[in-house]
JSON list of C-alpha atoms in Angstrom, two decimals:
[
{"chain": "A", "resi": 1, "resn": "MET", "atom": "CA", "xyz": [2.90, -6.95, 24.38]},
{"chain": "A", "resi": 2, "resn": "LEU", "atom": "CA", "xyz": [1.40, -8.43, 21.24]},
{"chain": "A", "resi": 3, "resn": "ASN", "atom": "CA", "xyz": [3.67, -10.42, 18.94]},
{"chain": "A", "resi": 4, "resn": "HIS", "atom": "CA", "xyz": [4.15, -9.91, 15.20]},
{"chain": "A", "resi": 5, "resn": "SER", "atom": "CA", "xyz": [1.27, -12.14, 14.10]},
{"chain": "A", "resi": 6, "resn": "GLN", "atom": "CA", "xyz": [-1.14, -10.60, 16.62]},
{"chain": "A", "resi": 7, "resn": "VAL", "atom": "CA", "xyz": [-0.26, -7.09, 15.48]},
{"chain": "A", "resi": 8, "resn": "GLN", "atom": "CA", "xyz": [-0.75, -8.11, 11.86]},
{"chain": "A", "resi": 9, "resn": "PHE", "atom": "CA", "xyz": [-4.15, -9.60, 12.80]},
{"chain": "A", "resi": 10, "resn": "CYS", "atom": "CA", "xyz": [-5.14, -6.24, 14.31]},
{"chain": "A", "resi": 11, "resn": "ILE", "atom": "CA", "xyz": [-3.95, -4.27, 11.30]},
{"chain": "A", "resi": 12, "resn": "ASP", "atom": "CA", "xyz": [-5.90, -6.61, 8.97]},
{"chain": "A", "resi": 13, "resn": "LYS", "atom": "CA", "xyz": [-9.06, -6.16, 11.06]},
{"chain": "A", "resi": 14, "resn": "MET", "atom": "CA", "xyz": [-8.64, -2.38, 10.92]},
{"chain": "A", "resi": 15, "resn": "GLY", "atom": "CA", "xyz": [-8.34, -2.74, 7.15]},
{"chain": "A", "resi": 16, "resn": "GLU", "atom": "CA", "xyz": [-11.67, -4.60, 7.06]},
{"chain": "A", "resi": 17, "resn": "MET", "atom": "CA", "xyz": [-13.26, -1.80, 9.11]},
{"chain": "A", "resi": 18, "resn": "PHE", "atom": "CA", "xyz": [-11.70, 1.01, 7.09]},
{"chain": "A", "resi": 19, "resn": "PRO", "atom": "CA", "xyz": [-10.78, -0.27, 3.62]},
{"chain": "A", "resi": 20, "resn": "GLU", "atom": "CA", "xyz": [-10.53, 3.28, 2.26]},
{"chain": "A", "resi": 21, "resn": "ALA", "atom": "CA", "xyz": [-8.15, 4.56, 4.97]},
{"chain": "A", "resi": 22, "resn": "HIS", "atom": "CA", "xyz": [-6.01, 7.34, 3.49]},
{"chain": "A", "resi": 23, "resn": "CYS", "atom": "CA", "xyz": [-4.49, 10.74, 4.19]},
{"chain": "A", "resi": 24, "resn": "GLU", "atom": "CA", "xyz": [-7.44, 13.07, 4.75]},
{"chain": "A", "resi": 25, "resn": "LEU", "atom": "CA", "xyz": [-5.48, 16.29, 4.27]},
{"chain": "A", "resi": 26, "resn": "ASN", "atom": "CA", "xyz": [-6.38, 17.78, 0.90]},
{"chain": "A", "resi": 27, "resn": "HIS", "atom": "CA", "xyz": [-3.37, 18.49, -1.31]},
{"chain": "A", "resi": 28, "resn": "SER", "atom": "CA", "xyz": [-2.32, 18.22, -4.95]},
{"chain": "A", "resi": 29, "resn": "ASN", "atom": "CA", "xyz": [1.47, 18.01, -4.64]},
{"chain": "A", "resi": 30, "resn": "PRO", "atom": "CA", "xyz": [4.26, 17.41, -2.06]},
{"chain": "A", "resi": 31, "resn": "PHE", "atom": "CA", "xyz": [4.59, 21.12, -1.30]},
{"chain": "A", "resi": 32, "resn": "GLU", "atom": "CA", "xyz": [0.92, 21.51, -0.41]},
{"chain": "A", "resi": 33, "resn": "LEU", "atom": "CA", "xyz": [1.11, 18.37, 1.71]},
{"chain": "A", "resi": 34, "resn": "VAL", "atom": "CA", "xyz": [4.01, 19.77, 3.75]},
{"chain": "A", "resi": 35, "resn": "ILE", "atom": "CA", "xyz": [2.04, 22.97, 4.39]},
{"chain": "A", "resi": 36, "resn": "ALA", "atom": "CA", "xyz": [-1.11, 21.03, 5.32]},
{"chain": "A", "resi": 37, "resn": "VAL", "atom": "CA", "xyz": [0.67, 18.68, 7.72]},
{"chain": "A", "resi": 38, "resn": "LEU", "atom": "CA", "xyz": [2.53, 21.59, 9.31]},
{"chain": "A", "resi": 39, "resn": "LEU", "atom": "CA", "xyz": [-0.81, 23.34, 9.87]},
{"chain": "A", "resi": 40, "resn": "SER", "atom": "CA", "xyz": [-2.39, 20.17, 11.31]},
{"chain": "A", "resi": 41, "resn": "ALA", "atom": "CA", "xyz": [-0.29, 20.15, 14.50]},
{"chain": "A", "resi": 42, "resn": "GLN", "atom": "CA", "xyz": [-2.74, 20.23, 17.43]},
{"chain": "A", "resi": 43, "resn": "CYS", "atom": "CA", "xyz": [-5.55, 20.81, 14.96]},
{"chain": "A", "resi": 44, "resn": "THR", "atom": "CA", "xyz": [-8.11, 18.64, 13.15]},
{"chain": "A", "resi": 45, "resn": "ASP", "atom": "CA", "xyz": [-7.69, 17.67, 9.51]},
{"chain": "A", "resi": 46, "resn": "ALA", "atom": "CA", "xyz": [-11.23, 18.97, 8.85]},
{"chain": "A", "resi": 47, "resn": "LEU", "atom": "CA", "xyz": [-10.31, 22.48, 9.99]},
{"chain": "A", "resi": 48, "resn": "VAL", "atom": "CA", "xyz": [-7.03, 22.41, 8.06]},
{"chain": "A", "resi": 49, "resn": "ASN", "atom": "CA", "xyz": [-8.90, 21.44, 4.89]},
{"chain": "A", "resi": 50, "resn": "LYS", "atom": "CA", "xyz": [-11.26, 24.40, 5.37]},
{"chain": "A", "resi": 51, "resn": "VAL", "atom": "CA", "xyz": [-8.32, 26.78, 5.63]},
{"chain": "A", "resi": 52, "resn": "THR", "atom": "CA", "xyz": [-6.20, 25.29, 2.84]},
{"chain": "A", "resi": 53, "resn": "LYS", "atom": "CA", "xyz": [-9.07, 25.49, 0.36]},
{"chain": "A", "resi": 54, "resn": "GLY", "atom": "CA", "xyz": [-8.54, 29.23, 0.09]},
{"chain": "A", "resi": 55, "resn": "LEU", "atom": "CA", "xyz": [-4.88, 29.15, 1.03]},
{"chain": "A", "resi": 56, "resn": "PHE", "atom": "CA", "xyz": [-3.88, 26.90, -1.86]},
{"chain": "A", "resi": 57, "resn": "GLU", "atom": "CA", "xyz": [-5.82, 29.06, -4.30]},
{"chain": "A", "resi": 58, "resn": "LYS", "atom": "CA", "xyz": [-3.88, 32.13, -3.18]},
{"chain": "A", "resi": 59, "resn": "TYR", "atom": "CA", "xyz": [-0.44, 30.55, -2.67]},
{"chain": "A", "resi": 60, "resn": "LYS", "atom": "CA", "xyz": [0.79, 28.21, -5.40]},
{"chain": "A", "resi": 61, "resn": "THR", "atom": "CA", "xyz": [4.57, 28.22, -4.87]},
{"chain": "A", "resi": 62, "resn": "PRO", "atom": "CA", "xyz": [7.09, 28.76, -2.05]},
{"chain": "A", "resi": 63, "resn": "GLN", "atom": "CA", "xyz": [7.79, 32.23, -3.47]},
{"chain": "A", "resi": 64, "resn": "ASP", "atom": "CA", "xyz": [4.12, 33.17, -3.11]},
{"chain": "A", "resi": 65, "resn": "TYR", "atom": "CA", "xyz": [4.35, 32.74, 0.65]},
{"chain": "A", "resi": 66, "resn": "LEU", "atom": "CA", "xyz": [7.40, 35.01, 0.75]},
{"chain": "A", "resi": 67, "resn": "ASP", "atom": "CA", "xyz": [5.80, 37.70, -1.39]},
{"chain": "A", "resi": 68, "resn": "VAL", "atom": "CA", "xyz": [3.39, 38.65, 1.41]},
{"chain": "A", "resi": 69, "resn": "THR", "atom": "CA", "xyz": [4.06, 40.03, 4.88]},
{"chain": "A", "resi": 70, "resn": "LEU", "atom": "CA", "xyz": [4.11, 37.70, 7.86]},
{"chain": "A", "resi": 71, "resn": "GLU", "atom": "CA", "xyz": [1.02, 39.51, 9.15]},
{"chain": "A", "resi": 72, "resn": "GLU", "atom": "CA", "xyz": [-0.92, 38.79, 5.96]},
{"chain": "A", "resi": 73, "resn": "LEU", "atom": "CA", "xyz": [-0.06, 35.10, 6.09]},
{"chain": "A", "resi": 74, "resn": "GLN", "atom": "CA", "xyz": [-1.00, 34.98, 9.77]},
{"chain": "A", "resi": 75, "resn": "ASN", "atom": "CA", "xyz": [-4.36, 36.50, 8.90]},
{"chain": "A", "resi": 76, "resn": "ASP", "atom": "CA", "xyz": [-4.93, 33.86, 6.21]},
{"chain": "A", "resi": 77, "resn": "ILE", "atom": "CA", "xyz": [-4.50, 31.02, 8.73]},
{"chain": "A", "resi": 78, "resn": "LYS", "atom": "CA", "xyz": [-5.70, 32.72, 11.92]},
{"chain": "A", "resi": 79, "resn": "SER", "atom": "CA", "xyz": [-8.53, 30.22, 12.52]},
{"chain": "A", "resi": 80, "resn": "ILE", "atom": "CA", "xyz": [-5.90, 27.53, 13.14]},
{"chain": "A", "resi": 81, "resn": "GLY", "atom": "CA", "xyz": [-4.23, 27.09, 16.51]},
{"chain": "A", "resi": 82, "resn": "LEU", "atom": "CA", "xyz": [-0.67, 28.41, 16.91]},
{"chain": "A", "resi": 83, "resn": "PHE", "atom": "CA", "xyz": [-1.16, 30.36, 13.67]},
{"chain": "A", "resi": 84, "resn": "ARG", "atom": "CA", "xyz": [1.54, 32.93, 14.43]},
{"chain": "A", "resi": 85, "resn": "ASN", "atom": "CA", "xyz": [4.26, 30.34, 14.91]},
{"chain": "A", "resi": 86, "resn": "LYS", "atom": "CA", "xyz": [3.01, 28.27, 11.99]},
{"chain": "A", "resi": 87, "resn": "ALA", "atom": "CA", "xyz": [3.06, 31.28, 9.65]},
{"chain": "A", "resi": 88, "resn": "LYS", "atom": "CA", "xyz": [6.63, 32.03, 10.69]},
{"chain": "A", "resi": 89, "resn": "ASN", "atom": "CA", "xyz": [7.63, 28.40, 10.08]},
{"chain": "A", "resi": 90, "resn": "ILE", "atom": "CA", "xyz": [5.93, 28.33, 6.68]},
{"chain": "A", "resi": 91, "resn": "GLN", "atom": "CA", "xyz": [7.90, 31.34, 5.49]},
{"chain": "A", "resi": 92, "resn": "GLY", "atom": "CA", "xyz": [11.13, 29.95, 6.93]},
{"chain": "A", "resi": 93, "resn": "LEU", "atom": "CA", "xyz": [10.50, 26.60, 5.25]},
{"chain": "A", "resi": 94, "resn": "CYS", "atom": "CA", "xyz": [9.72, 28.25, 1.91]},
{"chain": "A", "resi": 95, "resn": "ARG", "atom": "CA", "xyz": [12.90, 30.32, 2.06]},
{"chain": "A", "resi": 96, "resn": "ILE", "atom": "CA", "xyz": [15.08, 27.24, 2.64]},
{"chain": "A", "resi": 97, "resn": "VAL", "atom": "CA", "xyz": [13.29, 25.18, -0.03]},
{"chain": "A", "resi": 98, "resn": "LEU", "atom": "CA", "xyz": [13.90, 27.95, -2.57]},
{"chain": "A", "resi": 99, "resn": "GLU", "atom": "CA", "xyz": [17.50, 28.64, -1.59]},
{"chain": "A", "resi": 100, "resn": "GLN", "atom": "CA", "xyz": [18.72, 25.08, -1.10]},
{"chain": "A", "resi": 101, "resn": "TYR", "atom": "CA", "xyz": [16.37, 22.74, -2.98]},
{"chain": "A", "resi": 102, "resn": "ASP", "atom": "CA", "xyz": [15.41, 24.63, -6.13]},
{"chain": "A", "resi": 103, "resn": "GLY", "atom": "CA", "xyz": [11.86, 25.17, -4.86]},
{"chain": "A", "resi": 104, "resn": "LYS", "atom": "CA", "xyz": [11.15, 21.46, -4.57]},
{"chain": "A", "resi": 105, "resn": "ILE", "atom": "CA", "xyz": [10.31, 19.47, -1.44]},
{"chain": "A", "resi": 106, "resn": "PRO", "atom": "CA", "xyz": [13.08, 16.94, -0.73]},
{"chain": "A", "resi": 107, "resn": "SER", "atom": "CA", "xyz": [12.09, 13.30, -0.35]},
{"chain": "A", "resi": 108, "resn": "ASP", "atom": "CA", "xyz": [14.75, 12.56, 2.30]},
{"chain": "A", "resi": 109, "resn": "ARG", "atom": "CA", "xyz": [13.33, 12.35, 5.84]},
{"chain": "A", "resi": 110, "resn": "ASP", "atom": "CA", "xyz": [16.51, 13.58, 7.50]},
{"chain": "A", "resi": 111, "resn": "ILE", "atom": "CA", "xyz": [16.51, 16.68, 5.29]},
{"chain": "A", "resi": 112, "resn": "LEU", "atom": "CA", "xyz": [12.80, 17.30, 5.84]},
{"chain": "A", "resi": 113, "resn": "ILE", "atom": "CA", "xyz": [13.22, 17.17, 9.63]},
{"chain": "A", "resi": 114, "resn": "GLU", "atom": "CA", "xyz": [15.65, 20.10, 9.41]},
{"chain": "A", "resi": 115, "resn": "LEU", "atom": "CA", "xyz": [13.00, 22.36, 7.85]},
{"chain": "A", "resi": 116, "resn": "PRO", "atom": "CA", "xyz": [11.19, 24.84, 10.16]},
{"chain": "A", "resi": 117, "resn": "GLY", "atom": "CA", "xyz": [8.01, 23.36, 11.63]},
{"chain": "A", "resi": 118, "resn": "VAL", "atom": "CA", "xyz": [8.71, 19.87, 10.31]},
{"chain": "A", "resi": 119, "resn": "GLY", "atom": "CA", "xyz": [9.24, 17.15, 12.90]},
{"chain": "A", "resi": 120, "resn": "ARG", "atom": "CA", "xyz": [9.66, 13.42, 12.45]},
{"chain": "A", "resi": 121, "resn": "LYS", "atom": "CA", "xyz": [5.89, 12.80, 12.25]},
{"chain": "A", "resi": 122, "resn": "THR", "atom": "CA", "xyz": [5.42, 15.40, 9.51]},
{"chain": "A", "resi": 123, "resn": "ALA", "atom": "CA", "xyz": [8.44, 14.11, 7.60]},
{"chain": "A", "resi": 124, "resn": "ASN", "atom": "CA", "xyz": [7.13, 10.54, 7.76]},
{"chain": "A", "resi": 125, "resn": "VAL", "atom": "CA", "xyz": [3.73, 11.60, 6.43]},
{"chain": "A", "resi": 126, "resn": "VAL", "atom": "CA", "xyz": [5.34, 13.46, 3.54]},
{"chain": "A", "resi": 127, "resn": "ILE", "atom": "CA", "xyz": [7.74, 10.74, 2.42]},
{"chain": "A", "resi": 128, "resn": "SER", "atom": "CA", "xyz": [4.99, 8.12, 2.74]},
{"chain": "A", "resi": 129, "resn": "VAL", "atom": "CA", "xyz": [2.06, 9.95, 1.11]},
{"chain": "A", "resi": 130, "resn": "ALA", "atom": "CA", "xyz": [3.87, 12.20, -1.37]},
{"chain": "A", "resi": 131, "resn": "PHE", "atom": "CA", "xyz": [6.77, 9.94, -2.38]},
{"chain": "A", "resi": 132, "resn": "GLY", "atom": "CA", "xyz": [5.56, 6.40, -1.65]},
{"chain": "A", "resi": 133, "resn": "ILE", "atom": "CA", "xyz": [8.45, 5.65, 0.71]},
{"chain": "A", "resi": 134, "resn": "PRO", "atom": "CA", "xyz": [7.46, 3.21, 3.51]},
{"chain": "A", "resi": 135, "resn": "ALA", "atom": "CA", "xyz": [7.08, 5.05, 6.82]},
{"chain": "A", "resi": 136, "resn": "ILE", "atom": "CA", "xyz": [4.95, 5.09, 9.97]},
{"chain": "A", "resi": 137, "resn": "ALA", "atom": "CA", "xyz": [3.97, 8.51, 11.28]},
{"chain": "A", "resi": 138, "resn": "VAL", "atom": "CA", "xyz": [3.07, 8.33, 14.96]},
{"chain": "A", "resi": 139, "resn": "ASP", "atom": "CA", "xyz": [0.43, 10.93, 15.65]},
{"chain": "A", "resi": 140, "resn": "THR", "atom": "CA", "xyz": [-1.89, 11.03, 18.66]},
{"chain": "A", "resi": 141, "resn": "HIS", "atom": "CA", "xyz": [-4.18, 8.35, 17.17]},
{"chain": "A", "resi": 142, "resn": "VAL", "atom": "CA", "xyz": [-1.40, 5.92, 16.28]},
{"chain": "A", "resi": 143, "resn": "GLU", "atom": "CA", "xyz": [0.18, 6.34, 19.69]},
{"chain": "A", "resi": 144, "resn": "ARG", "atom": "CA", "xyz": [-3.11, 5.82, 21.54]},
{"chain": "A", "resi": 145, "resn": "VAL", "atom": "CA", "xyz": [-4.08, 2.73, 19.52]},
{"chain": "A", "resi": 146, "resn": "SER", "atom": "CA", "xyz": [-0.59, 1.23, 19.83]},
{"chain": "A", "resi": 147, "resn": "LYS", "atom": "CA", "xyz": [-0.61, 1.57, 23.61]},
{"chain": "A", "resi": 148, "resn": "ARG", "atom": "CA", "xyz": [-4.19, 0.44, 24.18]},
{"chain": "A", "resi": 149, "resn": "LEU", "atom": "CA", "xyz": [-3.69, -2.67, 22.05]},
{"chain": "A", "resi": 150, "resn": "ALA", "atom": "CA", "xyz": [-0.24, -3.34, 23.53]},
{"chain": "A", "resi": 151, "resn": "PHE", "atom": "CA", "xyz": [1.63, -3.05, 20.26]},
{"chain": "A", "resi": 152, "resn": "CYS", "atom": "CA", "xyz": [4.20, -1.33, 22.50]},
{"chain": "A", "resi": 153, "resn": "ARG", "atom": "CA", "xyz": [4.64, -0.37, 26.16]},
{"chain": "A", "resi": 154, "resn": "TRP", "atom": "CA", "xyz": [2.60, 2.32, 27.92]},
{"chain": "A", "resi": 155, "resn": "LYS", "atom": "CA", "xyz": [5.74, 4.23, 28.85]},
{"chain": "A", "resi": 156, "resn": "ASP", "atom": "CA", "xyz": [7.20, 4.26, 25.33]},
{"chain": "A", "resi": 157, "resn": "SER", "atom": "CA", "xyz": [8.11, 7.59, 23.77]},
{"chain": "A", "resi": 158, "resn": "VAL", "atom": "CA", "xyz": [6.74, 8.47, 20.33]},
{"chain": "A", "resi": 159, "resn": "LEU", "atom": "CA", "xyz": [10.01, 7.36, 18.74]},
{"chain": "A", "resi": 160, "resn": "GLU", "atom": "CA", "xyz": [9.92, 4.07, 20.65]},
{"chain": "A", "resi": 161, "resn": "VAL", "atom": "CA", "xyz": [6.35, 3.50, 19.47]},
{"chain": "A", "resi": 162, "resn": "GLU", "atom": "CA", "xyz": [7.49, 4.04, 15.88]},
{"chain": "A", "resi": 163, "resn": "LYS", "atom": "CA", "xyz": [10.42, 1.65, 16.26]},
{"chain": "A", "resi": 164, "resn": "SER", "atom": "CA", "xyz": [8.19, -1.01, 17.83]},
{"chain": "A", "resi": 165, "resn": "LEU", "atom": "CA", "xyz": [5.70, -0.76, 14.96]},
{"chain": "A", "resi": 166, "resn": "MET", "atom": "CA", "xyz": [8.49, -0.91, 12.39]},
{"chain": "A", "resi": 167, "resn": "LYS", "atom": "CA", "xyz": [9.73, -4.15, 13.94]},
{"chain": "A", "resi": 168, "resn": "LYS", "atom": "CA", "xyz": [6.32, -5.81, 14.13]},
{"chain": "A", "resi": 169, "resn": "ILE", "atom": "CA", "xyz": [4.83, -4.72, 10.80]},
{"chain": "A", "resi": 170, "resn": "PRO", "atom": "CA", "xyz": [6.38, -5.73, 7.43]},
{"chain": "A", "resi": 171, "resn": "LYS", "atom": "CA", "xyz": [8.06, -2.74, 5.77]},
{"chain": "A", "resi": 172, "resn": "GLU", "atom": "CA", "xyz": [5.87, -2.91, 2.67]},
{"chain": "A", "resi": 173, "resn": "LYS", "atom": "CA", "xyz": [2.81, -2.45, 4.92]},
{"chain": "A", "resi": 174, "resn": "TRP", "atom": "CA", "xyz": [4.09, 0.45, 7.06]},
{"chain": "A", "resi": 175, "resn": "SER", "atom": "CA", "xyz": [2.25, 3.17, 5.17]},
{"chain": "A", "resi": 176, "resn": "VAL", "atom": "CA", "xyz": [-1.09, 1.39, 4.86]},
{"chain": "A", "resi": 177, "resn": "ALA", "atom": "CA", "xyz": [-0.91, 0.30, 8.51]},
{"chain": "A", "resi": 178, "resn": "HIS", "atom": "CA", "xyz": [-0.31, 3.91, 9.53]},
{"chain": "A", "resi": 179, "resn": "HIS", "atom": "CA", "xyz": [-3.49, 5.07, 7.75]},
{"chain": "A", "resi": 180, "resn": "ARG", "atom": "CA", "xyz": [-5.56, 2.20, 9.11]},
{"chain": "A", "resi": 181, "resn": "MET", "atom": "CA", "xyz": [-4.47, 2.96, 12.66]},
{"chain": "A", "resi": 182, "resn": "ILE", "atom": "CA", "xyz": [-5.31, 6.64, 12.24]},
{"chain": "A", "resi": 183, "resn": "PHE", "atom": "CA", "xyz": [-8.81, 5.85, 10.98]},
{"chain": "A", "resi": 184, "resn": "PHE", "atom": "CA", "xyz": [-9.29, 3.26, 13.73]},
{"chain": "A", "resi": 185, "resn": "GLY", "atom": "CA", "xyz": [-8.22, 5.78, 16.37]},
{"chain": "A", "resi": 186, "resn": "ARG", "atom": "CA", "xyz": [-10.09, 8.73, 14.88]},
{"chain": "A", "resi": 187, "resn": "TYR", "atom": "CA", "xyz": [-13.42, 7.04, 14.22]},
{"chain": "A", "resi": 188, "resn": "HIS", "atom": "CA", "xyz": [-13.58, 3.99, 16.51]},
{"chain": "A", "resi": 189, "resn": "CYS", "atom": "CA", "xyz": [-10.97, 3.79, 19.30]},
{"chain": "A", "resi": 190, "resn": "LYS", "atom": "CA", "xyz": [-11.44, 7.44, 20.24]},
{"chain": "A", "resi": 191, "resn": "ALA", "atom": "CA", "xyz": [-9.67, 9.19, 23.11]},
{"chain": "A", "resi": 192, "resn": "GLN", "atom": "CA", "xyz": [-13.04, 9.70, 24.79]},
{"chain": "A", "resi": 193, "resn": "ASN", "atom": "CA", "xyz": [-15.72, 7.02, 24.64]},
{"chain": "A", "resi": 194, "resn": "PRO", "atom": "CA", "xyz": [-13.96, 4.34, 22.58]},
{"chain": "A", "resi": 195, "resn": "GLN", "atom": "CA", "xyz": [-16.45, 1.87, 21.07]},
{"chain": "A", "resi": 196, "resn": "CYS", "atom": "CA", "xyz": [-15.13, -1.14, 22.99]},
{"chain": "A", "resi": 197, "resn": "GLU", "atom": "CA", "xyz": [-18.48, -2.94, 23.20]},
{"chain": "A", "resi": 198, "resn": "LYS", "atom": "CA", "xyz": [-18.63, -3.43, 19.43]},
{"chain": "A", "resi": 199, "resn": "CYS", "atom": "CA", "xyz": [-14.92, -3.67, 18.68]},
{"chain": "A", "resi": 200, "resn": "PRO", "atom": "CA", "xyz": [-13.72, -6.72, 16.73]},
{"chain": "A", "resi": 201, "resn": "LEU", "atom": "CA", "xyz": [-10.41, -6.49, 18.63]},
{"chain": "A", "resi": 202, "resn": "LEU", "atom": "CA", "xyz": [-11.92, -6.56, 22.13]},
{"chain": "A", "resi": 203, "resn": "ASP", "atom": "CA", "xyz": [-10.72, -10.11, 22.85]},
{"chain": "A", "resi": 204, "resn": "ILE", "atom": "CA", "xyz": [-7.12, -9.12, 22.19]},
{"chain": "A", "resi": 205, "resn": "CYS", "atom": "CA", "xyz": [-7.21, -5.60, 23.68]},
{"chain": "A", "resi": 206, "resn": "ARG", "atom": "CA", "xyz": [-5.93, -5.22, 27.24]},
{"chain": "A", "resi": 207, "resn": "GLU", "atom": "CA", "xyz": [-7.39, -1.73, 27.63]},
{"chain": "A", "resi": 208, "resn": "GLY", "atom": "CA", "xyz": [-10.76, -2.69, 26.16]},
{"chain": "A", "resi": 209, "resn": "LYS", "atom": "CA", "xyz": [-11.14, -5.60, 28.57]},
{"chain": "A", "resi": 210, "resn": "LYS", "atom": "CA", "xyz": [-10.42, -3.32, 31.52]},
{"chain": "A", "resi": 211, "resn": "ARG", "atom": "CA", "xyz": [-12.97, -0.79, 30.33]},
{"chain": "A", "resi": 212, "resn": "MET", "atom": "CA", "xyz": [-15.67, -3.41, 29.81]},
{"chain": "A", "resi": 213, "resn": "LYS", "atom": "CA", "xyz": [-15.05, -4.89, 33.27]},
{"chain": "A", "resi": 214, "resn": "GLY", "atom": "CA", "xyz": [-15.39, -1.42, 34.74]},
{"chain": "A", "resi": 215, "resn": "LYS", "atom": "CA", "xyz": [-18.75, -0.93, 33.03]},
{"chain": "A", "resi": 216, "resn": "MET", "atom": "CA", "xyz": [-20.05, -4.23, 34.42]},
{"chain": "A", "resi": 217, "resn": "LYS", "atom": "CA", "xyz": [-19.40, -3.24, 38.06]}
]
């Protein structure tokens, strides 16, 4: 596996490639971000942004989501995968936020994880993006990049990947590193057809070297 300085070198290179790396889910407050991230499970940010454009015009507060039937909310998000379960989770989340947190999204990760439809990844995105608390959210891109570049082990669970990154990246850089890795994985080191031949990290990437050798045969 790569050591601390090698990982930092990779993160810096990703920063040179994607200096504007940021959260691509459109939102204007922590509540909208929670809804957007919840909707993004197994779905592209681009599709979520299409849906939330109208959704956030119609629903402004947690109470708004509870003032409609479950069927109406399902219909409003039906172009998104798992929309039935997501609609149910959104209403459950809104109910708890109103009853227990005065209608405001809590900034504590452990509390967020207890909300319907909110897992550790979603909670990490929210505390990082909405509240500026250092965190690394391991989505499919972060996991893929971490394993291909040997930031961690191939067999590591998502939580183990997160812990490995937290050890090897300075805390003050967790959030920016998370966004850089997402952009790197989404636009360069893709699941299919990664751009190894023009990657500035090829010399340090175990997976890239294997792929390039395979192409030469």
